[in-house]
Coordinates of C-alpha atoms in Angstrom, one line a residue:
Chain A
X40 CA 64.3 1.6 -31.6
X41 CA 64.8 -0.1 -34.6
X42 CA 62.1 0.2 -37.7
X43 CA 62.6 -2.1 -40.8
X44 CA 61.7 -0.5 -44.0
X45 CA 62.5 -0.4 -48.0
X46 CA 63.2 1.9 -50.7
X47 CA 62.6 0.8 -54.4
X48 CA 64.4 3.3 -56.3
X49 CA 61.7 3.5 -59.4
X50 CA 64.5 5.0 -61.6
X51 CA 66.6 1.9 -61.3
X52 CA 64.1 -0.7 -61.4
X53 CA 64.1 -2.5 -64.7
X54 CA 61.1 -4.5 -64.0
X55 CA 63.0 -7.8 -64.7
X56 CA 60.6 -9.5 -61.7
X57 CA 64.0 -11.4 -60.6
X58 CA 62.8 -10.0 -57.1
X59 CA 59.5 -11.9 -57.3
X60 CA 61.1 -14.9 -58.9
X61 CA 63.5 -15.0 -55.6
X62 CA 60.6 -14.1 -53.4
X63 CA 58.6 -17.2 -54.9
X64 CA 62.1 -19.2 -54.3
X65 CA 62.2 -18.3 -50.8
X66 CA 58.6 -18.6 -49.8
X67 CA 58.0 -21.4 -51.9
X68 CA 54.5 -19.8 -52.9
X69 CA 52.0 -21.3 -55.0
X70 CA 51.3 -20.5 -58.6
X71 CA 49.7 -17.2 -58.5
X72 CA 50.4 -15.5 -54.7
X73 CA 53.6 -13.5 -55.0
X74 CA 54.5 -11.7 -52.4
X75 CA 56.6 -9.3 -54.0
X76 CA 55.3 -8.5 -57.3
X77 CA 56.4 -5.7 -59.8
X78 CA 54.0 -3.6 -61.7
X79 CA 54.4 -2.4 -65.3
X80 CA 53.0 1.3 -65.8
X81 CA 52.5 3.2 -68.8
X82 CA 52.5 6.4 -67.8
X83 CA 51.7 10.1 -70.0
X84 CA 49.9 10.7 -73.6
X85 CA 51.9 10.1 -76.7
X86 CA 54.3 11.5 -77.4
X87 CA 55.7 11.9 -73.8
X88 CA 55.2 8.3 -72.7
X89 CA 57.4 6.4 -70.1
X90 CA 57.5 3.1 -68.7
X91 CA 57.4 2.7 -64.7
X92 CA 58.2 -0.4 -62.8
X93 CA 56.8 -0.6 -59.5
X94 CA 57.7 -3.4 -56.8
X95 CA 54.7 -3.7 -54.4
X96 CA 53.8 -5.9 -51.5
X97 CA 52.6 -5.9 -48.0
X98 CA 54.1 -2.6 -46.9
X99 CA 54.9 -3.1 -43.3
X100 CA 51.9 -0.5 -42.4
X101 CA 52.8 1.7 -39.6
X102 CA 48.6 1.6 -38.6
X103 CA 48.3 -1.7 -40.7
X104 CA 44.1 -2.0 -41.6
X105 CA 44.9 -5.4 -41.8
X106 CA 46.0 -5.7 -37.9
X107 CA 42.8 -3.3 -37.4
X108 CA 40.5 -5.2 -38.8
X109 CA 41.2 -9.0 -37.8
X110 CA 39.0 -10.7 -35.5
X111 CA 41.6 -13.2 -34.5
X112 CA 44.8 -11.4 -33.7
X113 CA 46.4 -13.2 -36.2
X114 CA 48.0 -10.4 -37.6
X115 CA 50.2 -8.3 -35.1
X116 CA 53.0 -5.7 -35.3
X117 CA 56.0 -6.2 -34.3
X118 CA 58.2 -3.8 -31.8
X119 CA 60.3 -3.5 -34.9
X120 CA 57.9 -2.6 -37.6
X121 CA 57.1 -5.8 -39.1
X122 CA 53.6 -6.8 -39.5
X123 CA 53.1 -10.6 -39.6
X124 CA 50.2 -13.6 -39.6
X125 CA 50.2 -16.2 -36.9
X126 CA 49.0 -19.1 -39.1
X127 CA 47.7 -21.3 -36.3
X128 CA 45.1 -18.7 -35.0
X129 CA 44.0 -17.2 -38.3
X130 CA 40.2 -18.3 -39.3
X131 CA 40.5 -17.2 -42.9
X132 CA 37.9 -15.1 -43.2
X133 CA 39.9 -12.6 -45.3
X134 CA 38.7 -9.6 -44.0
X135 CA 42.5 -8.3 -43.5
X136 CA 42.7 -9.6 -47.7
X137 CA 39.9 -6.4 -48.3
X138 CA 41.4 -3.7 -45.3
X139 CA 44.5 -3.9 -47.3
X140 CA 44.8 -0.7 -49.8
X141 CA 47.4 -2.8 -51.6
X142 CA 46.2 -6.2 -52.4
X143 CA 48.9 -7.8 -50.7
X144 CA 47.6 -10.8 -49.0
X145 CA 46.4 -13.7 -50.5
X146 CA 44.5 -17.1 -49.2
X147 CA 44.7 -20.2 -50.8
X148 CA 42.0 -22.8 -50.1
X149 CA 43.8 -26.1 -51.3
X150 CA 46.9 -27.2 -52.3
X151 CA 48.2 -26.3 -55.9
X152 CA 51.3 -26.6 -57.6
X153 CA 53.2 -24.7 -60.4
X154 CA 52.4 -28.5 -62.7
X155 CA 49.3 -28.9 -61.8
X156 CA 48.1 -32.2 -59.5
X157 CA 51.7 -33.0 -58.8
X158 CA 54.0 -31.5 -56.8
X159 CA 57.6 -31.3 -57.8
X160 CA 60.3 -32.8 -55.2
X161 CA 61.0 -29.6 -53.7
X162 CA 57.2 -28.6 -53.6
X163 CA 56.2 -31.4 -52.0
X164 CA 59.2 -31.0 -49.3
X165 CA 58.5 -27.4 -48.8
X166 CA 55.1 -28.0 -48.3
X167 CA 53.2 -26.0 -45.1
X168 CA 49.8 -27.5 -44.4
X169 CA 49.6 -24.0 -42.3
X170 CA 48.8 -21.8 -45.0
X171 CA 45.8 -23.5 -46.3
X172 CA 42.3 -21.6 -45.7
X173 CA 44.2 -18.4 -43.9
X174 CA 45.7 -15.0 -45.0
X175 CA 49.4 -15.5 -46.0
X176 CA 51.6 -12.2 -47.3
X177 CA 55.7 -11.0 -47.4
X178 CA 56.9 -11.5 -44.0
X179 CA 59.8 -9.1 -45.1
X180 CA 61.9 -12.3 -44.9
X181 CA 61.4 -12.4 -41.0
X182 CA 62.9 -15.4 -41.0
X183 CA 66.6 -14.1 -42.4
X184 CA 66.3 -10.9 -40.2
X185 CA 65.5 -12.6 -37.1
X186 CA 68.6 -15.4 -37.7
X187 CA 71.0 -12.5 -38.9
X188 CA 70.4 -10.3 -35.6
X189 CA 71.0 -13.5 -33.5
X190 CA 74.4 -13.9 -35.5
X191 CA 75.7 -10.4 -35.2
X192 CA 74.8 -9.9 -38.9
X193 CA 73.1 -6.6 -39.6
X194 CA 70.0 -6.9 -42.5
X195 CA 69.9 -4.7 -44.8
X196 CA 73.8 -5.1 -45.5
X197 CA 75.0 -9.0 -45.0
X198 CA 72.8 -10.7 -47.1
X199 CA 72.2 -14.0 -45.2
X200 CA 70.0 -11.3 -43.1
X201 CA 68.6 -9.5 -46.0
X202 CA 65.0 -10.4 -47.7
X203 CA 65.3 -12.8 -50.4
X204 CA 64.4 -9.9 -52.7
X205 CA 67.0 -7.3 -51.7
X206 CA 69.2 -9.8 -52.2
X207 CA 68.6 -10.9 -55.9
X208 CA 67.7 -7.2 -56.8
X209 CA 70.2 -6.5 -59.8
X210 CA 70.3 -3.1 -60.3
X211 CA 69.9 -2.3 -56.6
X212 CA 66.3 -0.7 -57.0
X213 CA 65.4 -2.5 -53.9
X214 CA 67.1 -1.7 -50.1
X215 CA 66.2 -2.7 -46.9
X216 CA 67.3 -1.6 -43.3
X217 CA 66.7 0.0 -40.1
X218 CA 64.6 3.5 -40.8
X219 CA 65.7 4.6 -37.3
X220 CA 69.3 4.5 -37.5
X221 CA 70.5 7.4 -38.8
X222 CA 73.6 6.1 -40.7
X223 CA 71.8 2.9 -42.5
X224 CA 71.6 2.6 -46.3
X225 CA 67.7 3.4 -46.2
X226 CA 68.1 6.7 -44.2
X227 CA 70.7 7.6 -46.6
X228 CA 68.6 6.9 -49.8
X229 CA 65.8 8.3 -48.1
X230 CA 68.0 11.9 -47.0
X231 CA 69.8 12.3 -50.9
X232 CA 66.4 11.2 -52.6
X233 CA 62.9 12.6 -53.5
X234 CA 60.5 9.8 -52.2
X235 CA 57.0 9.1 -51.7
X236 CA 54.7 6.5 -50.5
X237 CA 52.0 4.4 -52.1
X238 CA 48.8 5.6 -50.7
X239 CA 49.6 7.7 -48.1
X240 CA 46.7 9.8 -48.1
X241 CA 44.8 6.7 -46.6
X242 CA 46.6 6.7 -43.2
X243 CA 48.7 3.5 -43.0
X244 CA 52.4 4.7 -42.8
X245 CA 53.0 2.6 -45.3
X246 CA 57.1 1.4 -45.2
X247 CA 57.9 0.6 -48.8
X248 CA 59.3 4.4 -49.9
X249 CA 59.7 4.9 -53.5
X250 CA 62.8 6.9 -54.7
X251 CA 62.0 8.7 -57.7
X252 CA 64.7 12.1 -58.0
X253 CA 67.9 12.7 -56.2
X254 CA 67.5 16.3 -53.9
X255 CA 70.2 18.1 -56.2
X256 CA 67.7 17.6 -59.2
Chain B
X59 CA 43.8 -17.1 -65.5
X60 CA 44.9 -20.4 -65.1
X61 CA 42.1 -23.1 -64.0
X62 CA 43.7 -23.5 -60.7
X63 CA 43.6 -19.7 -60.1
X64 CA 39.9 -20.0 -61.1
X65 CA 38.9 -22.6 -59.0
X66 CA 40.5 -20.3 -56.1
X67 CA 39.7 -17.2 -57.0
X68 CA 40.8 -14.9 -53.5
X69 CA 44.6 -15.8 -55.5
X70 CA 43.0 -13.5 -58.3
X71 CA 45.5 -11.0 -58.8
X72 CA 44.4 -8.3 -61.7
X73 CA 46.4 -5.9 -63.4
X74 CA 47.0 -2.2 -62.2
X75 CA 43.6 -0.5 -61.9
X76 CA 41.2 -1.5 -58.9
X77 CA 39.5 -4.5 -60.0
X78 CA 36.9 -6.5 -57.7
X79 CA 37.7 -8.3 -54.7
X80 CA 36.5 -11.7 -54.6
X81 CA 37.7 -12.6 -51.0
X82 CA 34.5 -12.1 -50.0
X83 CA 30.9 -13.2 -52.0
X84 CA 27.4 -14.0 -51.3
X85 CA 27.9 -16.0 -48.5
X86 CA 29.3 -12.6 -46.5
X87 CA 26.8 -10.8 -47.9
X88 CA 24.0 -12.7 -46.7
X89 CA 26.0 -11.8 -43.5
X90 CA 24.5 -8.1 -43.8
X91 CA 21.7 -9.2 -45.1
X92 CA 20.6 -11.3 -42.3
X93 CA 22.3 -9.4 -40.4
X94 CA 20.6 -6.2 -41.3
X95 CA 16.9 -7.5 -41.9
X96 CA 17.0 -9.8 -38.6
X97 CA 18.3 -6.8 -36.2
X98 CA 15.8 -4.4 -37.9
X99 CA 13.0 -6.4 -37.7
X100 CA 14.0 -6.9 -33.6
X101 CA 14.3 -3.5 -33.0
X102 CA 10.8 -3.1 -34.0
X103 CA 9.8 -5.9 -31.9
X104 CA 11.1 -4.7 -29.0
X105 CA 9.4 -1.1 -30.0
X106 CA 6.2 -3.0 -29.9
X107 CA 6.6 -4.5 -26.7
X108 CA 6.1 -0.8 -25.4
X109 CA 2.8 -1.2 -27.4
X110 CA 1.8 -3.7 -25.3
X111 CA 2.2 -5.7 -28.2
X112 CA 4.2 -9.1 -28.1
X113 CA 4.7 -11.8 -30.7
X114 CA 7.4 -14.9 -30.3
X115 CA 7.1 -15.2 -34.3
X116 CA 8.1 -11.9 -34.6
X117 CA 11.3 -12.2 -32.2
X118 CA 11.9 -15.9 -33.4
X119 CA 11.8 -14.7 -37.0
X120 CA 14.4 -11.8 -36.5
X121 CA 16.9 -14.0 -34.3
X122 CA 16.7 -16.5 -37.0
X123 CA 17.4 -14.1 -39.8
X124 CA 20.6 -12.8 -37.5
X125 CA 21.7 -16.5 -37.1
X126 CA 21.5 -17.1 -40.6
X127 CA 23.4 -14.3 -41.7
X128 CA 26.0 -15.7 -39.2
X129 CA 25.7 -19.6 -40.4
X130 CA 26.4 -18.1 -44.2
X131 CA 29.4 -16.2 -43.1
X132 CA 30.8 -19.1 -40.9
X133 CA 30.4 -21.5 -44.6
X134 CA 33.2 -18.8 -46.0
X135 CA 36.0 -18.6 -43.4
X136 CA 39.2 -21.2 -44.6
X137 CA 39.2 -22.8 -41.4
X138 CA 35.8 -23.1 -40.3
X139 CA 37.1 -25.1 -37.0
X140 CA 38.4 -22.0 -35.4
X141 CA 35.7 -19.9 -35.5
X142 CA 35.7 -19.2 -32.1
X143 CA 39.0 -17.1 -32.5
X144 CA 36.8 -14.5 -34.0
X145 CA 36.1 -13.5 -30.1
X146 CA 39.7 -12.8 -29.6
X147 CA 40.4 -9.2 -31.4
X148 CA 37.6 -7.2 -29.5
X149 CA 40.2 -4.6 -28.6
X150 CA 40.4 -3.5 -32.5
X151 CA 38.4 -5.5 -35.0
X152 CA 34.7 -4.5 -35.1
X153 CA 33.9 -8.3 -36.7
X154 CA 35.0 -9.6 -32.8
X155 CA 32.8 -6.8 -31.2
X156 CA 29.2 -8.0 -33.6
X157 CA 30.2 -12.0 -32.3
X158 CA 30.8 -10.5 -28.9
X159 CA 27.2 -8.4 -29.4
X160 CA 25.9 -11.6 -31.2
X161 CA 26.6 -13.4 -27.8
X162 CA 24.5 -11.2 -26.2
X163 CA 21.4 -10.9 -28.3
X164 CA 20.9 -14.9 -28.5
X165 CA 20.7 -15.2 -25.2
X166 CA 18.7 -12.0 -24.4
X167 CA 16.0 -13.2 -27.2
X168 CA 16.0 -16.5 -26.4
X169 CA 14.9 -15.7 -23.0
X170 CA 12.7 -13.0 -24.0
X171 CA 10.6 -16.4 -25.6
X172 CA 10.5 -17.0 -21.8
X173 CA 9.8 -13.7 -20.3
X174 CA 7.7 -11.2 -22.8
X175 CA 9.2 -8.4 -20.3
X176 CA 12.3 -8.8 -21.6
X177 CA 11.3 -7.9 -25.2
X178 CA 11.4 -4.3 -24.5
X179 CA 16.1 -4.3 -23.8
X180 CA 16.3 -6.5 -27.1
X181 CA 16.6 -3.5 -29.4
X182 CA 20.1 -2.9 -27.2
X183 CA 21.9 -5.7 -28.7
X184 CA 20.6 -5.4 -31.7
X185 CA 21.0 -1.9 -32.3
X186 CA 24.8 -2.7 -31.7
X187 CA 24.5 -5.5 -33.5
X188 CA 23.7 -3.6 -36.5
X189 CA 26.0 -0.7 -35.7
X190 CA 29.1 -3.6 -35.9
X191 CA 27.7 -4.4 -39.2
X192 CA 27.9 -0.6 -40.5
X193 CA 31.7 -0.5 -38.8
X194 CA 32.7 -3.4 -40.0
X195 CA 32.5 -2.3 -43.8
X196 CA 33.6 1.1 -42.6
X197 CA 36.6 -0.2 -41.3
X198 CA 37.7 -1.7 -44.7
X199 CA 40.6 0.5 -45.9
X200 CA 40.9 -1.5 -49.3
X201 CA 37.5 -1.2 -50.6
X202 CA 36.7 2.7 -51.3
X203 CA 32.6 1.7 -51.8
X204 CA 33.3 0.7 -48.1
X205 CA 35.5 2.8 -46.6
X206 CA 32.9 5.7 -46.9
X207 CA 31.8 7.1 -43.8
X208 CA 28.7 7.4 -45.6
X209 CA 28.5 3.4 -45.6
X210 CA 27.5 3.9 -41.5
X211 CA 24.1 5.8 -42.5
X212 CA 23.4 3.8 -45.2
X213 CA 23.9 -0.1 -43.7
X214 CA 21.7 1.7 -40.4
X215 CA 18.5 3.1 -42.3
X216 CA 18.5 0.1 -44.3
X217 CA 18.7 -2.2 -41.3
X218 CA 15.8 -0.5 -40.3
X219 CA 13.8 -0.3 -43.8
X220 CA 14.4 -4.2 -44.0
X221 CA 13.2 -4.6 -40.4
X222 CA 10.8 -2.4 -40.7
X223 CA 9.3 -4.2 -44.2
X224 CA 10.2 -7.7 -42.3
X225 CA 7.5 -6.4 -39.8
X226 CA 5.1 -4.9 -42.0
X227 CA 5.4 -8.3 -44.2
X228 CA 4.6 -10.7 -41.1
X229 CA 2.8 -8.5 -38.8
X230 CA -0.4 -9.4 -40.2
X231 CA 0.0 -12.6 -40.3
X232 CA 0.8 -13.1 -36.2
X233 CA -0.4 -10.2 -35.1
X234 CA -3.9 -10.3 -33.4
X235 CA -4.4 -6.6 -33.5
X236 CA -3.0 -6.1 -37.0
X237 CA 0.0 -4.2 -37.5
X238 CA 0.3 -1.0 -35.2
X239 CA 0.0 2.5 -37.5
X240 CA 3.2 3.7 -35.9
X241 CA 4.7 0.5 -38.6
X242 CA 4.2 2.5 -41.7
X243 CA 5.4 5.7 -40.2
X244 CA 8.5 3.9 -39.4
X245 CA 9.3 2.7 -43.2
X246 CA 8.6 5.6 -44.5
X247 CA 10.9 7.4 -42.6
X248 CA 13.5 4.6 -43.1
X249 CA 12.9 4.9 -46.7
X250 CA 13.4 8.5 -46.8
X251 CA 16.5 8.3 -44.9
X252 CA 18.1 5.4 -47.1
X253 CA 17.2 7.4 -49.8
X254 CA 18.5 10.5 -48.8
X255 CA 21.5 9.0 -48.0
X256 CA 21.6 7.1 -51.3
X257 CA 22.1 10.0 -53.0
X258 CA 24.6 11.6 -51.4
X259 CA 26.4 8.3 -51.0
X260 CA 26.0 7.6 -54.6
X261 CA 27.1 11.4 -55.5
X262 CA 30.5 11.0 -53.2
X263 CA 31.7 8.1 -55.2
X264 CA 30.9 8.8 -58.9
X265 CA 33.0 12.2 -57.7
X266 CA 36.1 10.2 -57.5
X267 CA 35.4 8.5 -54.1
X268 CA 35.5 5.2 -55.8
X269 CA 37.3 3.5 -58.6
X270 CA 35.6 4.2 -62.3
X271 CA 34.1 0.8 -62.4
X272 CA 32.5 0.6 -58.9
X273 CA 31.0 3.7 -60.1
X274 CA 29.8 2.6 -63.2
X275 CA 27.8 -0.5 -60.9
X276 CA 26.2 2.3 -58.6
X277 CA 25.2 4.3 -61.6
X278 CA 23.5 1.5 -63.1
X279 CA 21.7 0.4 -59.8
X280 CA 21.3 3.3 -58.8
X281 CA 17.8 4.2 -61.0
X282 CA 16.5 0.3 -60.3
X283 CA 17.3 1.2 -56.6
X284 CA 16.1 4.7 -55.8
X285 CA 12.5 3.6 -58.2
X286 CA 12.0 -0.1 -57.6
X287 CA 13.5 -0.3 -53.8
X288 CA 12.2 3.0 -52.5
X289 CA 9.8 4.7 -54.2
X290 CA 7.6 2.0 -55.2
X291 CA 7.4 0.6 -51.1
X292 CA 6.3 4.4 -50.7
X293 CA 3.4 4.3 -53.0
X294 CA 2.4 0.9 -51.7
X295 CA 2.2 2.8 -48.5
X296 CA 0.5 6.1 -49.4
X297 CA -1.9 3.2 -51.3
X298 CA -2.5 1.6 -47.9
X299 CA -3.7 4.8 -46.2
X300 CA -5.7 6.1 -49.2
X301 CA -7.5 2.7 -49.0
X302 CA -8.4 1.0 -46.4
X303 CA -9.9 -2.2 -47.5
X304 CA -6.5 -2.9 -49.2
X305 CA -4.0 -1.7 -46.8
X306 CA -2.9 -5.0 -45.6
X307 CA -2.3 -6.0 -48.8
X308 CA -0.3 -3.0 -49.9
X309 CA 1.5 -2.8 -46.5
X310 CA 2.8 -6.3 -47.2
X311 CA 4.2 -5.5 -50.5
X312 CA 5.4 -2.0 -49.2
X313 CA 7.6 -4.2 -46.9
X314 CA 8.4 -6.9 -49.1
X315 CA 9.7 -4.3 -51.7
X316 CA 11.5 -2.4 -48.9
X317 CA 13.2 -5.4 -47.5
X318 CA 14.3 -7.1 -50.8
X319 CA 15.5 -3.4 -52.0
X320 CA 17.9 -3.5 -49.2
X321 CA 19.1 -7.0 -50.2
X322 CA 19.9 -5.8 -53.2
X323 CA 21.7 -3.2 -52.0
X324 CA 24.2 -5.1 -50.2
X325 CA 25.0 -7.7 -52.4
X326 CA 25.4 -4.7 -54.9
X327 CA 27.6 -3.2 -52.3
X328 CA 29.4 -6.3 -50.8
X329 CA 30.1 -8.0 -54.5
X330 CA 29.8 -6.2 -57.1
X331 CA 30.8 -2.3 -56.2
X332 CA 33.5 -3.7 -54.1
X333 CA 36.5 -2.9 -56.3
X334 CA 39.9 -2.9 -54.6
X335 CA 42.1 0.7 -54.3
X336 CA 44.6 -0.7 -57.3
X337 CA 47.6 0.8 -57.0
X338 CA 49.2 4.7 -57.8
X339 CA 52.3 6.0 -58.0
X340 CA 52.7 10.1 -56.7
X341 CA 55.9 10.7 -59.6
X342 CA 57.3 9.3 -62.6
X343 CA 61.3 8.5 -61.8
X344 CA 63.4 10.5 -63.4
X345 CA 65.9 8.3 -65.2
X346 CA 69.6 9.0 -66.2
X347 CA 69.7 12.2 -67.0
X348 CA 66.2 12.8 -67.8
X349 CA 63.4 14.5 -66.0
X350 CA 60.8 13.1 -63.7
X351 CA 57.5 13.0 -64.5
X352 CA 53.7 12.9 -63.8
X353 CA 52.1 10.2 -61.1
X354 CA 49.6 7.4 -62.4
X355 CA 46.4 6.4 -60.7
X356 CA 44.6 3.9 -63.0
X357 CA 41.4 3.0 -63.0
X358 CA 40.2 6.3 -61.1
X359 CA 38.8 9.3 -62.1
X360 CA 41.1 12.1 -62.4
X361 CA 39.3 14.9 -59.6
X362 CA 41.0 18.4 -60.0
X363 CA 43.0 19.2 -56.5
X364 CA 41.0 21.5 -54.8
X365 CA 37.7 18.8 -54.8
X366 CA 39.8 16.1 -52.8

């Protein structure tokens, strides 16, 4: 079986949100839904204070609340992990927005633009009429993972079949592949690496894993 | 914020800590509260009809106060033209199972208009009805006010305190016989329960079962609640049996008070203590050569290990 996932190594993240800028590139959201967003923690008491950066989005849920809760069946799992929104049967009535533990759906009512009224040239091209009134969240770049498999490409490591994120990610914080396979770069970072996940205690599998010590430490 | 972000305020997005959703507002609360009330008051209809008492205002009333609840949630979905896909996620999603249930109870009542008989099954569907209602918050892993299995207790008594005070408030007014005694009883108990379960619901999340400032907005209601929703119906009620000549009056406003106290309670509970989970990391990284460090939860109370 095959089970997409990420690691975001937290000691390499420098929090310079070139991830989200990509992801906004590549989804072509609207001013103020970013799928991938990175947080900026102060953590400790003075004088042992550190600064965390935290990339967060929809986290592929292995028992996704959001699937749980929606009256539609909008939102659906795939064999392969990936939870996703079918556009044309979701109602909007954001119930899956709340389920999620971490805010990572959005809805957007009307049309809006990062200038206001207008839409630039490539706004107005890119436009999807689809996305107005229903939930919309990181599709882990289903797109580029679906067209890389059909092209013998393998995600995670050619980047035409990589998310958009992963691929602008400049101090490789962020990874993506195949959690099953036993020799693919996230099973590796996930074998040499201390990791955790965000909210685990809640029951969701969540499949964003945060790196944040090697083992030998 | 900018004024486009303001003007659509579900793109909200807020910092670190939990901060309050806004996906859903009035319009979804008036969803439990007609929801609750109209379902409530039903039940009790029906629990007349075993009385041998029977009242189409009564069972109009409650199915209208269900429909409502409906007709303001259906004003907040983004595509309002598909709101029949709502019946296709019964195998998960407890919102399909209350339209399903819904399905079920219009009919039923309507008939029951027809046929007085049919009165007495019409608590069924609205006992589930209400039981979806209680789920359906339940089942809302993001909001920890929600989430609570104590939510199930609480959205149920109330139900039946609103119901019950929907029944004490129009009983005299289309009821031949007057309101049965069995009517107070019933409040009362609902009150006690609600209340009971208040408290302990109210104690879970100031403990840390919700974010600091969901649990600042049950503190505050919580006083205004517990007094003005529950205790003050009660004395209305003890009034009504200490005197007679003014216990229609005083059962009236016992109900009033009772229903509008669980109104409150849910818009409390579905708009303003309905703060998100925020986000938490388990470890600071350890960077370069230095050492990792201690996790971050903001905007929650820090609870000592051995209490979670």
């Amino acid at each position: 079986m095959t089970k997409w996932a990420m690691t975001a190594d937290l000691g390499r993240c420098v929090g310079c949100q070139t991830c989200t800028t990509a992801c906004r590139h590549a989804n072509n959201t609207p001013p103020g839904v970013q799928y991938r967003k990175v947080l900026d923690m102060e953590v400790g008491e003075f004088p042992d204070v550190r600064r965390v950066f935290v990339p967060v989005g929809c986290m592929h849920c292995d028992e996704p609340p959001c699937r749980d809760v929606c009256p539609t069946t909008a939102t659906t799992k795939r064999a392969d992990g990936m939870v996703m929104i079918d556009y044309d049967i979701c109602i909007g009535c954001g119930y899956c927005i709340l389920a999620c533990p971490y805010q990572a759906r959005y809805k957007v009512t009307k049309p809006t633009f990062a200038f206001k009224g207008e839409a630039t040239a490539n706004e107005a091209q890119r436009f999807d009429e689809r996305l107005l009134g229903v939930a919309q969240k990181c599709t882990f770049c289903v797109d580029r993972v679906d067209y890389g498999l059909a092209n013998g490409l393998t995600p995670g490591v050619d980047p035409e079949a990589t998310p958009a994120c992963v691929n602008a990610c400049l101090a490789k914080a962020l990874t993506f592949g195949d959690l099953d396979d036993p020799n693919s770069n996230v099973r590796k970072l996930l074998d040499k690496n201390k990791s955790f996940r965000m909210h685990e205690e809640l029951g969701t599998g969540p499949n964003i894993h945060y790196l944040w010590e090697t083992e030998d430490k | 914020m900018s004024e486009q972000e303001e003007a659509q305020p579900q793109m909200r997005h807020l910092g670190l800590a939990p901060w309050l959703q806004t996906a859903w507002d009035l319009r979804a609360a008036g969803n439990f509260i007609g929801g609750g009330s109209g379902t409530g008051l039903l039940i009790l209809t029906s629990a007349a009809a075993y009385y041998g008492i029977y009242s189409r205002v009564l069972l109009l009333a409650g199915l209208a106060l269900v429909g409502l609840g409906l007709f303001s949630v259906f004003l907040e979905i983004g595509r309002p033209l598909r709101a029949m896909n709502v019946l296709f996620g019964g195998k998960r999603s407890w919102m399909t199972r209350e339209a399903m249930v819904a399905g079920v109870l219009f009919p039923l009542g309507a008939a029951a208009l027809v046929y007085p008989d049919l009165v007495k099954v019409v608590w069924i569907p609205a006992a589930a009805y209400l039981y979806c209602q209680a789920r359906i918050l339940e089942a809302t892993k993001g909001i920890p006010t929600w989430r609570s299995p104590l939510i199930l207790p609480l959205i149920l008594s109330t139900g039946i305190a609103e119901g019950a005070g929907a029944f004490l408030l129009l009983g005299p007014l289309v009821l031949e016989a007057g309101i049965p005694e069995w009517g107070g009883a019933v409040l009362i108990s609902a009150l006690a329960a609600r209340v009971f379960v208040w408290m302990f619901y109210r104690r879970r999340m100031v403990d840390g079962g919700a974010p600091v400032a969901a649990a600042a907005v049950l503190i505050a209601f919580s006083g205004p609640f517990t007094i003005g929703g529950n205790v003050m119906p009660i004395v209305f009620l003890v009034l009504a049996g200490l005197q007679p000549d003014m216990a229609v009056a005083a059962l009236a406003a016992a109900g009033l008070i009772a229903m509008l106290g669980g109104w409150a309670l849910k818009i409390t509970i579905v708009t303003k203590a309905a703060h998100n989970q925020g986000f938490a990391i388990d470890h600071s990284p350890a960077r370069g050569s230095g050492e990792s460090g201690v996790g971050f939860k903001p905007g929650w109370r820090e609870v000592p290990k051995d209490k979670t």
